[in-house]
């Protein structure tokens, strides 16, 4: 299991930044909205997770826990087949200007670090990301305890997760509409505070309906700001180092996530699941407010108007 997690982490590291960079460059080349494209991409991922959760539950209920090993094997085979299929897809012409610049690994890393340090928007968004980690994997490992404590029927262990993820997929597709009414720092503050309040309510739930409702709410709004933040980042990154810069920002968030998981594990040992959920709620509230202050003081946020996603990028070209 440790080896599989390590390999999964390595794969995630290779993918980190690449997906966003490819989507942005393709959207720019086709004069399409990157925000909508990335929102649809994340939404499709969530839909896949919903379907896989339901399918896995059906298989395990039908064939018992002994089906775990063949189920994992089939999943690994399906991933491998998808990877092979992806390699056969036609490659479009590169839309990256001066792709040869920084082609060397060390040159790209050096330029990427320079961009992250010098661009106050990118740097502050990286800090905000480190201070507002949603804790989805932590939640997935402790919500069962709250459901058991509040006598939630076993059916809802899977049904509530499926419902929350399905709603998240739906809301993610339309989240870019928030930019018409709110600036970035307000969107991040809104999503973070609502998530924080929902965590606290879930931790203190005393009835089955409250536990299920708050769990669904948390999943529904979790990381909804992701496509908008990604849009802001990509606007300011040169094409030739886009993947490396995005990977650097992602790496910082992953490091923060690692420390937060260790901290929450310690909270569980000391104060139980309820205490750890309240700690996550407090962390999000404090991080959201500090992040809002950072973005306001640096003047990093603005409202992106329709058809204006690529203005900054094109002006740099």
PDB file of C-alpha atoms in Angstrom:
ATOM      1  CA  UNK A   1       0.000   0.000   0.000  1.00  0.00           C
ATOM      2  CA  UNK A   2       2.849   2.383   0.834  1.00  0.00           C
ATOM      3  CA  UNK A   3       4.441   1.670  -2.558  1.00  0.00           C
ATOM      4  CA  UNK A   4       1.143   2.302  -4.363  1.00  0.00           C
ATOM      5  CA  UNK A   5       0.673   5.619  -2.558  1.00  0.00           C
ATOM      6  CA  UNK A   6       4.263   6.607  -3.391  1.00  0.00           C
ATOM      7  CA  UNK A   7       3.744   5.786  -7.078  1.00  0.00           C
ATOM      8  CA  UNK A   8       0.472   7.709  -7.046  1.00  0.00           C
ATOM      9  CA  UNK A   9       2.245  10.720  -5.575  1.00  0.00           C
ATOM     10  CA  UNK A  10       4.933  10.574  -8.261  1.00  0.00           C
ATOM     11  CA  UNK A  11       2.270  10.382 -10.974  1.00  0.00           C
ATOM     12  CA  UNK A  12       0.430  13.354  -9.494  1.00  0.00           C
ATOM     13  CA  UNK A  13       3.681  15.322  -9.423  1.00  0.00           C
ATOM     14  CA  UNK A  14       4.247  14.687 -13.129  1.00  0.00           C
ATOM     15  CA  UNK A  15       0.667  15.683 -13.961  1.00  0.00           C
ATOM     16  CA  UNK A  16       0.700  18.739 -11.711  1.00  0.00           C
ATOM     17  CA  UNK A  17       0.523  21.871 -13.799  1.00  0.00           C
ATOM     18  CA  UNK A  18       0.489  20.035 -17.127  1.00  0.00           C
ATOM     19  CA  UNK A  19      -3.273  19.671 -17.358  1.00  0.00           C
ATOM     20  CA  UNK A  20      -3.974  23.337 -16.668  1.00  0.00           C
ATOM     21  CA  UNK A  21      -1.215  24.474 -19.028  1.00  0.00           C
ATOM     22  CA  UNK A  22      -2.482  22.302 -21.892  1.00  0.00           C
ATOM     23  CA  UNK A  23      -6.076  23.463 -21.407  1.00  0.00           C
ATOM     24  CA  UNK A  24      -5.099  27.124 -21.242  1.00  0.00           C
ATOM     25  CA  UNK A  25      -2.918  27.004 -24.353  1.00  0.00           C
ATOM     26  CA  UNK A  26      -5.613  25.179 -26.316  1.00  0.00           C
ATOM     27  CA  UNK A  27      -8.329  27.587 -25.130  1.00  0.00           C
ATOM     28  CA  UNK A  28      -6.131  30.541 -26.101  1.00  0.00           C
ATOM     29  CA  UNK A  29      -5.438  29.060 -29.537  1.00  0.00           C
ATOM     30  CA  UNK A  30      -9.153  28.510 -30.156  1.00  0.00           C
ATOM     31  CA  UNK A  31     -10.163  31.872 -28.626  1.00  0.00           C
ATOM     32  CA  UNK A  32     -12.326  30.005 -26.118  1.00  0.00           C
ATOM     33  CA  UNK A  33     -12.989  30.633 -22.437  1.00  0.00           C
ATOM     34  CA  UNK A  34     -10.391  28.864 -20.307  1.00  0.00           C
ATOM     35  CA  UNK A  35     -12.524  29.337 -17.178  1.00  0.00           C
ATOM     36  CA  UNK A  36     -15.400  27.391 -18.684  1.00  0.00           C
ATOM     37  CA  UNK A  37     -13.092  24.705 -20.087  1.00  0.00           C
ATOM     38  CA  UNK A  38     -11.289  24.132 -16.786  1.00  0.00           C
ATOM     39  CA  UNK A  39     -14.550  24.145 -14.831  1.00  0.00           C
ATOM     40  CA  UNK A  40     -15.916  21.454 -17.173  1.00  0.00           C
ATOM     41  CA  UNK A  41     -12.668  19.478 -16.786  1.00  0.00           C
ATOM     42  CA  UNK A  42     -12.921  19.485 -12.972  1.00  0.00           C
ATOM     43  CA  UNK A  43     -16.634  18.736 -13.148  1.00  0.00           C
ATOM     44  CA  UNK A  44     -16.012  15.683 -15.339  1.00  0.00           C
ATOM     45  CA  UNK A  45     -13.408  14.431 -12.846  1.00  0.00           C
ATOM     46  CA  UNK A  46     -15.976  14.708 -10.059  1.00  0.00           C
ATOM     47  CA  UNK A  47     -18.623  12.930 -12.108  1.00  0.00           C
ATOM     48  CA  UNK A  48     -16.140  10.106 -12.680  1.00  0.00           C
ATOM     49  CA  UNK A  49     -15.556   9.879  -8.943  1.00  0.00           C
ATOM     50  CA  UNK A  50     -19.316   9.699  -8.299  1.00  0.00           C
ATOM     51  CA  UNK A  51     -19.796   6.914 -10.835  1.00  0.00           C
ATOM     52  CA  UNK A  52     -16.792   4.958  -9.568  1.00  0.00           C
ATOM     53  CA  UNK A  53     -18.013   5.261  -5.966  1.00  0.00           C
ATOM     54  CA  UNK A  54     -21.451   3.942  -6.892  1.00  0.00           C
ATOM     55  CA  UNK A  55     -19.987   1.145  -9.034  1.00  0.00           C
ATOM     56  CA  UNK A  56     -17.517   0.092  -6.332  1.00  0.00           C
ATOM     57  CA  UNK A  57     -20.293   0.044  -3.733  1.00  0.00           C
ATOM     58  CA  UNK A  58     -22.466  -2.121  -5.974  1.00  0.00           C
ATOM     59  CA  UNK A  59     -19.618  -4.575  -6.701  1.00  0.00           C
ATOM     60  CA  UNK A  60     -18.608  -4.914  -3.041  1.00  0.00           C
ATOM     61  CA  UNK A  61     -22.201  -5.329  -1.901  1.00  0.00           C
ATOM     62  CA  UNK A  62     -22.797  -7.982  -4.582  1.00  0.00           C
ATOM     63  CA  UNK A  63     -19.543  -9.959  -4.280  1.00  0.00           C
ATOM     64  CA  UNK A  64     -18.236  -9.073  -0.810  1.00  0.00           C
ATOM     65  CA  UNK A  65     -14.927  -7.609   0.391  1.00  0.00           C
ATOM     66  CA  UNK A  66     -12.999 -10.296  -1.494  1.00  0.00           C
ATOM     67  CA  UNK A  67     -13.763  -8.310  -4.647  1.00  0.00           C
ATOM     68  CA  UNK A  68     -11.366  -5.531  -3.528  1.00  0.00           C
ATOM     69  CA  UNK A  69      -8.270  -7.072  -5.141  1.00  0.00           C
ATOM     70  CA  UNK A  70      -9.775  -7.782  -8.588  1.00  0.00           C
ATOM     71  CA  UNK A  71     -11.526  -4.383  -8.454  1.00  0.00           C
ATOM     72  CA  UNK A  72      -8.191  -2.628  -7.883  1.00  0.00           C
ATOM     73  CA  UNK A  73      -6.623  -4.692 -10.683  1.00  0.00           C
ATOM     74  CA  UNK A  74      -9.397  -3.773 -13.118  1.00  0.00           C
ATOM     75  CA  UNK A  75      -9.035  -0.099 -12.154  1.00  0.00           C
ATOM     76  CA  UNK A  76      -5.275  -0.172 -12.761  1.00  0.00           C
ATOM     77  CA  UNK A  77      -5.823  -1.853 -16.137  1.00  0.00           C
ATOM     78  CA  UNK A  78      -8.424   0.733 -17.135  1.00  0.00           C
ATOM     79  CA  UNK A  79      -6.029   3.578 -16.240  1.00  0.00           C
ATOM     80  CA  UNK A  80      -3.256   1.961 -18.290  1.00  0.00           C
ATOM     81  CA  UNK A  81      -5.562   1.538 -21.308  1.00  0.00           C
ATOM     82  CA  UNK A  82      -6.647   5.177 -21.066  1.00  0.00           C
ATOM     83  CA  UNK A  83      -2.996   6.274 -20.935  1.00  0.00           C
ATOM     84  CA  UNK A  84      -2.182   4.228 -24.050  1.00  0.00           C
ATOM     85  CA  UNK A  85      -5.232   5.641 -25.828  1.00  0.00           C
ATOM     86  CA  UNK A  86      -4.176   9.191 -24.923  1.00  0.00           C
ATOM     87  CA  UNK A  87      -0.819   8.604 -26.612  1.00  0.00           C
ATOM     88  CA  UNK A  88      -2.599   7.789 -29.871  1.00  0.00           C
ATOM     89  CA  UNK A  89      -4.524  11.076 -29.980  1.00  0.00           C
ATOM     90  CA  UNK A  90      -3.374  13.556 -32.661  1.00  0.00           C
ATOM     91  CA  UNK A  91      -1.220  16.391 -31.402  1.00  0.00           C
ATOM     92  CA  UNK A  92      -2.149  19.887 -32.495  1.00  0.00           C
ATOM     93  CA  UNK A  93       0.417  22.500 -33.383  1.00  0.00           C
ATOM     94  CA  UNK A  94       1.944  24.177 -30.355  1.00  0.00           C
ATOM     95  CA  UNK A  95       0.579  27.615 -29.524  1.00  0.00           C
ATOM     96  CA  UNK A  96       3.489  28.352 -27.186  1.00  0.00           C
ATOM     97  CA  UNK A  97       5.601  31.300 -28.194  1.00  0.00           C
ATOM     98  CA  UNK A  98       9.365  30.886 -27.946  1.00  0.00           C
ATOM     99  CA  UNK A  99       8.967  27.333 -26.679  1.00  0.00           C
ATOM    100  CA  UNK A 100      12.717  26.874 -26.958  1.00  0.00           C
ATOM    101  CA  UNK A 101      13.387  29.491 -24.315  1.00  0.00           C
ATOM    102  CA  UNK A 102      14.151  27.798 -21.024  1.00  0.00           C
ATOM    103  CA  UNK A 103      13.960  24.371 -22.640  1.00  0.00           C
ATOM    104  CA  UNK A 104      16.637  23.178 -20.223  1.00  0.00           C
ATOM    105  CA  UNK A 105      15.243  21.877 -16.945  1.00  0.00           C
ATOM    106  CA  UNK A 106      17.343  24.135 -14.703  1.00  0.00           C
ATOM    107  CA  UNK A 107      16.657  27.197 -16.836  1.00  0.00           C
ATOM    108  CA  UNK A 108      12.899  26.589 -16.622  1.00  0.00           C
ATOM    109  CA  UNK A 109      12.993  26.065 -12.857  1.00  0.00           C
ATOM    110  CA  UNK A 110      15.077  29.203 -12.367  1.00  0.00           C
ATOM    111  CA  UNK A 111      12.764  31.332 -14.484  1.00  0.00           C
ATOM    112  CA  UNK A 112       9.685  29.825 -12.823  1.00  0.00           C
ATOM    113  CA  UNK A 113      10.929  30.609  -9.312  1.00  0.00           C
ATOM    114  CA  UNK A 114      11.761  34.148 -10.438  1.00  0.00           C
ATOM    115  CA  UNK A 115       8.224  34.617 -11.765  1.00  0.00           C
ATOM    116  CA  UNK A 116       6.616  33.246  -8.585  1.00  0.00           C
ATOM    117  CA  UNK A 117       8.722  35.534  -6.370  1.00  0.00           C
ATOM    118  CA  UNK A 118       8.366  38.664  -8.483  1.00  0.00           C
ATOM    119  CA  UNK A 119       4.692  38.495  -9.447  1.00  0.00           C
ATOM    120  CA  UNK A 120       2.713  39.505  -6.361  1.00  0.00           C
ATOM    121  CA  UNK A 121      -0.523  37.994  -7.675  1.00  0.00           C
ATOM    122  CA  UNK A 122       0.986  34.556  -8.259  1.00  0.00           C
ATOM    123  CA  UNK A 123       2.910  34.651  -4.967  1.00  0.00           C
ATOM    124  CA  UNK A 124      -0.084  35.719  -2.881  1.00  0.00           C
ATOM    125  CA  UNK A 125      -2.415  33.223  -4.541  1.00  0.00           C
ATOM    126  CA  UNK A 126       0.137  30.529  -3.699  1.00  0.00           C
ATOM    127  CA  UNK A 127       0.099  31.646  -0.049  1.00  0.00           C
ATOM    128  CA  UNK A 128      -3.702  31.738   0.007  1.00  0.00           C
ATOM    129  CA  UNK A 129      -3.813  28.208  -1.408  1.00  0.00           C
ATOM    130  CA  UNK A 130      -1.530  27.032   1.406  1.00  0.00           C
ATOM    131  CA  UNK A 131      -3.800  28.660   4.001  1.00  0.00           C
ATOM    132  CA  UNK A 132      -7.127  27.350   2.672  1.00  0.00           C
ATOM    133  CA  UNK A 133      -6.619  23.620   2.006  1.00  0.00           C
ATOM    134  CA  UNK A 134     -10.122  22.140   1.971  1.00  0.00           C
ATOM    135  CA  UNK A 135      -9.193  18.816   3.583  1.00  0.00           C
ATOM    136  CA  UNK A 136     -11.291  16.553   1.379  1.00  0.00           C
ATOM    137  CA  UNK A 137      -9.228  13.413   2.041  1.00  0.00           C
ATOM    138  CA  UNK A 138      -9.320  14.110   5.768  1.00  0.00           C
ATOM    139  CA  UNK A 139     -13.106  14.446   5.551  1.00  0.00           C
ATOM    140  CA  UNK A 140     -13.471  11.204   3.586  1.00  0.00           C
ATOM    141  CA  UNK A 141     -11.634   9.351   6.369  1.00  0.00           C
ATOM    142  CA  UNK A 142     -13.609  10.715   9.345  1.00  0.00           C
ATOM    143  CA  UNK A 143     -17.167  11.387   8.184  1.00  0.00           C
ATOM    144  CA  UNK A 144     -18.188   7.801   8.939  1.00  0.00           C
ATOM    145  CA  UNK A 145     -17.556   8.433  12.651  1.00  0.00           C
ATOM    146  CA  UNK A 146     -19.983  11.370  12.665  1.00  0.00           C
ATOM    147  CA  UNK A 147     -22.582   9.346  10.755  1.00  0.00           C
ATOM    148  CA  UNK A 148     -22.317   6.487  13.253  1.00  0.00           C
ATOM    149  CA  UNK A 149     -22.491   8.873  16.228  1.00  0.00           C
ATOM    150  CA  UNK A 150     -25.678  10.505  14.896  1.00  0.00           C
ATOM    151  CA  UNK A 151     -27.289   7.198  13.831  1.00  0.00           C
ATOM    152  CA  UNK A 152     -27.309   7.951  10.113  1.00  0.00           C
ATOM    153  CA  UNK A 153     -28.640   4.928   8.144  1.00  0.00           C
ATOM    154  CA  UNK A 154     -25.882   2.956   6.420  1.00  0.00           C
ATOM    155  CA  UNK A 155     -27.401   3.724   3.007  1.00  0.00           C
ATOM    156  CA  UNK A 156     -26.305   7.351   3.302  1.00  0.00           C
ATOM    157  CA  UNK A 157     -22.616   6.490   3.757  1.00  0.00           C
ATOM    158  CA  UNK A 158     -22.371   6.241  -0.008  1.00  0.00           C
ATOM    159  CA  UNK A 159     -25.510   8.099  -1.081  1.00  0.00           C
ATOM    160  CA  UNK A 160     -24.580  11.324   0.719  1.00  0.00           C
ATOM    161  CA  UNK A 161     -21.101  11.340  -0.828  1.00  0.00           C
ATOM    162  CA  UNK A 162     -22.508  10.686  -4.286  1.00  0.00           C
ATOM    163  CA  UNK A 163     -25.069  13.482  -3.864  1.00  0.00           C
ATOM    164  CA  UNK A 164     -22.478  15.974  -2.614  1.00  0.00           C
ATOM    165  CA  UNK A 165     -19.997  15.197  -5.388  1.00  0.00           C
ATOM    166  CA  UNK A 166     -22.728  15.353  -8.040  1.00  0.00           C
ATOM    167  CA  UNK A 167     -23.787  18.798  -6.805  1.00  0.00           C
ATOM    168  CA  UNK A 168     -20.135  19.874  -6.754  1.00  0.00           C
ATOM    169  CA  UNK A 169     -19.798  18.847 -10.399  1.00  0.00           C
ATOM    170  CA  UNK A 170     -22.905  20.876 -11.263  1.00  0.00           C
ATOM    171  CA  UNK A 171     -21.816  23.998  -9.349  1.00  0.00           C
ATOM    172  CA  UNK A 172     -18.243  23.815 -10.659  1.00  0.00           C
ATOM    173  CA  UNK A 173     -19.490  24.100 -14.243  1.00  0.00           C
ATOM    174  CA  UNK A 174     -21.181  27.412 -13.474  1.00  0.00           C
ATOM    175  CA  UNK A 175     -18.852  28.877 -10.847  1.00  0.00           C
ATOM    176  CA  UNK A 176     -17.240  31.263 -13.347  1.00  0.00           C
ATOM    177  CA  UNK A 177     -20.543  33.208 -13.271  1.00  0.00           C
ATOM    178  CA  UNK A 178     -19.524  34.475  -9.823  1.00  0.00           C
ATOM    179  CA  UNK A 179     -16.875  36.623 -11.506  1.00  0.00           C
ATOM    180  CA  UNK A 180     -19.649  38.768 -12.942  1.00  0.00           C
ATOM    181  CA  UNK A 181     -20.637  39.879  -9.448  1.00  0.00           C
ATOM    182  CA  UNK A 182     -17.604  39.369  -7.193  1.00  0.00           C
ATOM    183  CA  UNK A 183     -13.864  39.924  -7.310  1.00  0.00           C
ATOM    184  CA  UNK A 184     -11.442  37.077  -6.612  1.00  0.00           C
ATOM    185  CA  UNK A 185     -10.725  37.840  -2.959  1.00  0.00           C
ATOM    186  CA  UNK A 186     -14.449  37.958  -2.174  1.00  0.00           C
ATOM    187  CA  UNK A 187     -15.073  34.641  -3.950  1.00  0.00           C
ATOM    188  CA  UNK A 188     -12.268  32.942  -2.005  1.00  0.00           C
ATOM    189  CA  UNK A 189     -13.493  34.437   1.286  1.00  0.00           C
ATOM    190  CA  UNK A 190     -17.097  33.413   0.598  1.00  0.00           C
ATOM    191  CA  UNK A 191     -16.281  29.818  -0.341  1.00  0.00           C
ATOM    192  CA  UNK A 192     -13.794  29.406   2.516  1.00  0.00           C
ATOM    193  CA  UNK A 193     -16.072  30.818   5.225  1.00  0.00           C
ATOM    194  CA  UNK A 194     -19.083  28.780   4.088  1.00  0.00           C
ATOM    195  CA  UNK A 195     -16.898  25.655   4.072  1.00  0.00           C
ATOM    196  CA  UNK A 196     -15.596  26.532   7.559  1.00  0.00           C
ATOM    197  CA  UNK A 197     -19.094  27.029   8.976  1.00  0.00           C
ATOM    198  CA  UNK A 198     -20.233  23.764   7.388  1.00  0.00           C
ATOM    199  CA  UNK A 199     -17.302  21.878   8.936  1.00  0.00           C
ATOM    200  CA  UNK A 200     -18.190  23.265  12.375  1.00  0.00           C
ATOM    201  CA  UNK A 201     -21.870  22.413  11.958  1.00  0.00           C
ATOM    202  CA  UNK A 202     -20.971  18.908  10.767  1.00  0.00           C
ATOM    203  CA  UNK A 203     -18.688  18.393  13.779  1.00  0.00           C
ATOM    204  CA  UNK A 204     -21.447  19.445  16.206  1.00  0.00           C
ATOM    205  CA  UNK A 205     -24.306  17.669  14.394  1.00  0.00           C
ATOM    206  CA  UNK A 206     -26.641  15.898  16.778  1.00  0.00           C
ATOM    207  CA  UNK A 207     -29.244  14.513  14.374  1.00  0.00           C
ATOM    208  CA  UNK A 208     -28.976  12.319  11.275  1.00  0.00           C
ATOM    209  CA  UNK A 209     -30.480  14.892   8.914  1.00  0.00           C
ATOM    210  CA  UNK A 210     -28.104  17.603  10.103  1.00  0.00           C
ATOM    211  CA  UNK A 211     -25.045  15.362   9.692  1.00  0.00           C
ATOM    212  CA  UNK A 212     -26.069  14.292   6.168  1.00  0.00           C
ATOM    213  CA  UNK A 213     -27.026  17.828   5.121  1.00  0.00           C
ATOM    214  CA  UNK A 214     -23.794  19.430   6.335  1.00  0.00           C
ATOM    215  CA  UNK A 215     -21.698  16.681   4.756  1.00  0.00           C
ATOM    216  CA  UNK A 216     -23.412  17.263   1.407  1.00  0.00           C
ATOM    217  CA  UNK A 217     -22.954  21.043   1.745  1.00  0.00           C
ATOM    218  CA  UNK A 218     -19.210  20.652   2.421  1.00  0.00           C
ATOM    219  CA  UNK A 219     -18.746  18.462  -0.645  1.00  0.00           C
ATOM    220  CA  UNK A 220     -20.891  20.748  -2.792  1.00  0.00           C
ATOM    221  CA  UNK A 221     -18.843  23.910  -2.184  1.00  0.00           C
ATOM    222  CA  UNK A 222     -15.423  22.320  -1.677  1.00  0.00           C
ATOM    223  CA  UNK A 223     -12.752  23.976  -3.873  1.00  0.00           C
ATOM    224  CA  UNK A 224     -15.345  25.790  -5.981  1.00  0.00           C
ATOM    225  CA  UNK A 225     -12.900  28.689  -6.388  1.00  0.00           C
ATOM    226  CA  UNK A 226     -10.410  26.398  -8.164  1.00  0.00           C
ATOM    227  CA  UNK A 227     -11.253  27.259 -11.807  1.00  0.00           C
ATOM    228  CA  UNK A 228     -11.296  31.001 -11.050  1.00  0.00           C
ATOM    229  CA  UNK A 229      -7.949  30.921  -9.231  1.00  0.00           C
ATOM    230  CA  UNK A 230      -6.474  28.880 -12.075  1.00  0.00           C
ATOM    231  CA  UNK A 231      -7.740  31.497 -14.550  1.00  0.00           C
ATOM    232  CA  UNK A 232      -5.996  34.294 -12.631  1.00  0.00           C
ATOM    233  CA  UNK A 233      -2.731  32.344 -12.438  1.00  0.00           C
ATOM    234  CA  UNK A 234      -2.652  31.400 -16.109  1.00  0.00           C
ATOM    235  CA  UNK A 235      -3.308  34.982 -17.177  1.00  0.00           C
ATOM    236  CA  UNK A 236       0.034  36.015 -15.714  1.00  0.00           C
ATOM    237  CA  UNK A 237       2.341  33.134 -16.686  1.00  0.00           C
ATOM    238  CA  UNK A 238       4.404  33.066 -19.917  1.00  0.00           C
ATOM    239  CA  UNK A 239       3.630  30.066 -22.126  1.00  0.00           C
ATOM    240  CA  UNK A 240       7.146  28.615 -22.181  1.00  0.00           C
ATOM    241  CA  UNK A 241       7.250  28.087 -18.381  1.00  0.00           C
ATOM    242  CA  UNK A 242       3.536  27.736 -17.667  1.00  0.00           C
ATOM    243  CA  UNK A 243       3.681  24.079 -16.600  1.00  0.00           C
ATOM    244  CA  UNK A 244       6.711  24.610 -14.347  1.00  0.00           C
ATOM    245  CA  UNK A 245       5.229  27.649 -12.582  1.00  0.00           C
ATOM    246  CA  UNK A 246       1.891  25.906 -12.027  1.00  0.00           C
ATOM    247  CA  UNK A 247       3.746  22.852 -10.698  1.00  0.00           C
ATOM    248  CA  UNK A 248       5.654  25.091  -8.271  1.00  0.00           C
ATOM    249  CA  UNK A 249       2.435  26.614  -6.962  1.00  0.00           C
ATOM    250  CA  UNK A 250       0.859  23.159  -6.716  1.00  0.00           C
ATOM    251  CA  UNK A 251       3.913  21.811  -4.895  1.00  0.00           C
ATOM    252  CA  UNK A 252       3.615  24.517  -2.219  1.00  0.00           C
ATOM    253  CA  UNK A 253      -0.034  23.603  -1.667  1.00  0.00           C
ATOM    254  CA  UNK A 254       0.834  19.898  -1.458  1.00  0.00           C
ATOM    255  CA  UNK A 255       3.479  20.602   1.181  1.00  0.00           C
ATOM    256  CA  UNK A 256       0.932  22.582   3.206  1.00  0.00           C
ATOM    257  CA  UNK A 257      -1.567  19.742   2.794  1.00  0.00           C
ATOM    258  CA  UNK A 258       0.984  17.259   4.124  1.00  0.00           C
ATOM    259  CA  UNK A 259       1.581  19.258   7.300  1.00  0.00           C
ATOM    260  CA  UNK A 260      -2.134  19.863   7.791  1.00  0.00           C
ATOM    261  CA  UNK A 261      -2.868  16.136   7.536  1.00  0.00           C
ATOM    262  CA  UNK A 262      -0.225  15.390  10.159  1.00  0.00           C
ATOM    263  CA  UNK A 263      -1.659  18.116  12.393  1.00  0.00           C
ATOM    264  CA  UNK A 264      -5.222  16.854  12.007  1.00  0.00           C
ATOM    265  CA  UNK A 265      -4.095  13.295  12.748  1.00  0.00           C
ATOM    266  CA  UNK A 266      -2.600  14.609  15.987  1.00  0.00           C
ATOM    267  CA  UNK A 267      -5.850  16.434  16.760  1.00  0.00           C
ATOM    268  CA  UNK A 268      -7.788  13.194  16.305  1.00  0.00           C
ATOM    269  CA  UNK A 269      -5.485  11.438  18.762  1.00  0.00           C
ATOM    270  CA  UNK A 270      -5.855  14.231  21.328  1.00  0.00           C
ATOM    271  CA  UNK A 271      -9.407  15.497  20.881  1.00  0.00           C
ATOM    272  CA  UNK A 272     -11.186  12.947  18.693  1.00  0.00           C
ATOM    273  CA  UNK A 273     -12.932  13.413  15.370  1.00  0.00           C
ATOM    274  CA  UNK A 274     -15.117  16.270  16.608  1.00  0.00           C
ATOM    275  CA  UNK A 275     -12.099  18.240  17.799  1.00  0.00           C
ATOM    276  CA  UNK A 276     -10.238  17.684  14.519  1.00  0.00           C
ATOM    277  CA  UNK A 277     -13.239  18.830  12.445  1.00  0.00           C
ATOM    278  CA  UNK A 278     -13.520  21.990  14.552  1.00  0.00           C
ATOM    279  CA  UNK A 279      -9.771  22.557  14.098  1.00  0.00           C
ATOM    280  CA  UNK A 280     -10.207  22.290  10.306  1.00  0.00           C
ATOM    281  CA  UNK A 281     -13.087  24.778  10.507  1.00  0.00           C
ATOM    282  CA  UNK A 282     -10.964  27.247  12.500  1.00  0.00           C
ATOM    283  CA  UNK A 283      -8.016  26.837  10.126  1.00  0.00           C
ATOM    284  CA  UNK A 284     -10.199  27.599   7.087  1.00  0.00           C
ATOM    285  CA  UNK A 285     -11.815  30.635   8.738  1.00  0.00           C
ATOM    286  CA  UNK A 286      -8.480  32.132   9.787  1.00  0.00           C
ATOM    287  CA  UNK A 287      -6.806  31.266   6.487  1.00  0.00           C
ATOM    288  CA  UNK A 288      -9.704  32.707   4.480  1.00  0.00           C
ATOM    289  CA  UNK A 289      -9.647  36.027   6.334  1.00  0.00           C
ATOM    290  CA  UNK A 290      -5.846  36.342   6.129  1.00  0.00           C
ATOM    291  CA  UNK A 291      -5.926  35.405   2.442  1.00  0.00           C
ATOM    292  CA  UNK A 292      -8.603  38.016   1.786  1.00  0.00           C
ATOM    293  CA  UNK A 293      -6.462  40.641   3.503  1.00  0.00           C
ATOM    294  CA  UNK A 294      -3.391  39.651   1.469  1.00  0.00           C
ATOM    295  CA  UNK A 295      -5.217  39.919  -1.850  1.00  0.00           C
ATOM    296  CA  UNK A 296      -6.847  43.239  -0.937  1.00  0.00           C
ATOM    297  CA  UNK A 297      -3.597  44.838   0.260  1.00  0.00           C
ATOM    298  CA  UNK A 298      -1.584  43.746  -2.777  1.00  0.00           C
ATOM    299  CA  UNK A 299      -4.299  44.904  -5.171  1.00  0.00           C
ATOM    300  CA  UNK A 300      -4.138  41.499  -6.857  1.00  0.00           C
ATOM    301  CA  UNK A 301      -7.836  40.998  -7.474  1.00  0.00           C
ATOM    302  CA  UNK A 302      -9.962  42.370 -10.259  1.00  0.00           C
ATOM    303  CA  UNK A 303     -13.196  41.359 -11.899  1.00  0.00           C
ATOM    304  CA  UNK A 304     -12.632  39.487 -15.155  1.00  0.00           C
ATOM    305  CA  UNK A 305     -15.113  40.723 -17.712  1.00  0.00           C
ATOM    306  CA  UNK A 306     -16.593  38.474 -20.428  1.00  0.00           C
ATOM    307  CA  UNK A 307     -14.137  37.691 -23.237  1.00  0.00           C
ATOM    308  CA  UNK A 308     -11.290  39.249 -21.236  1.00  0.00           C
ATOM    309  CA  UNK A 309      -9.636  36.051 -20.008  1.00  0.00           C
ATOM    310  CA  UNK A 310      -6.644  36.325 -22.299  1.00  0.00           C
ATOM    311  CA  UNK A 311      -6.019  40.091 -22.298  1.00  0.00           C
ATOM    312  CA  UNK A 312      -3.048  39.919 -19.931  1.00  0.00           C
ATOM    313  CA  UNK A 313      -1.452  37.050 -21.805  1.00  0.00           C
ATOM    314  CA  UNK A 314      -1.881  38.616 -25.222  1.00  0.00           C
ATOM    315  CA  UNK A 315      -0.510  41.941 -23.998  1.00  0.00           C
ATOM    316  CA  UNK A 316       2.678  40.206 -22.904  1.00  0.00           C
ATOM    317  CA  UNK A 317       3.127  38.410 -26.222  1.00  0.00           C
TER     318      UNK A 317
END
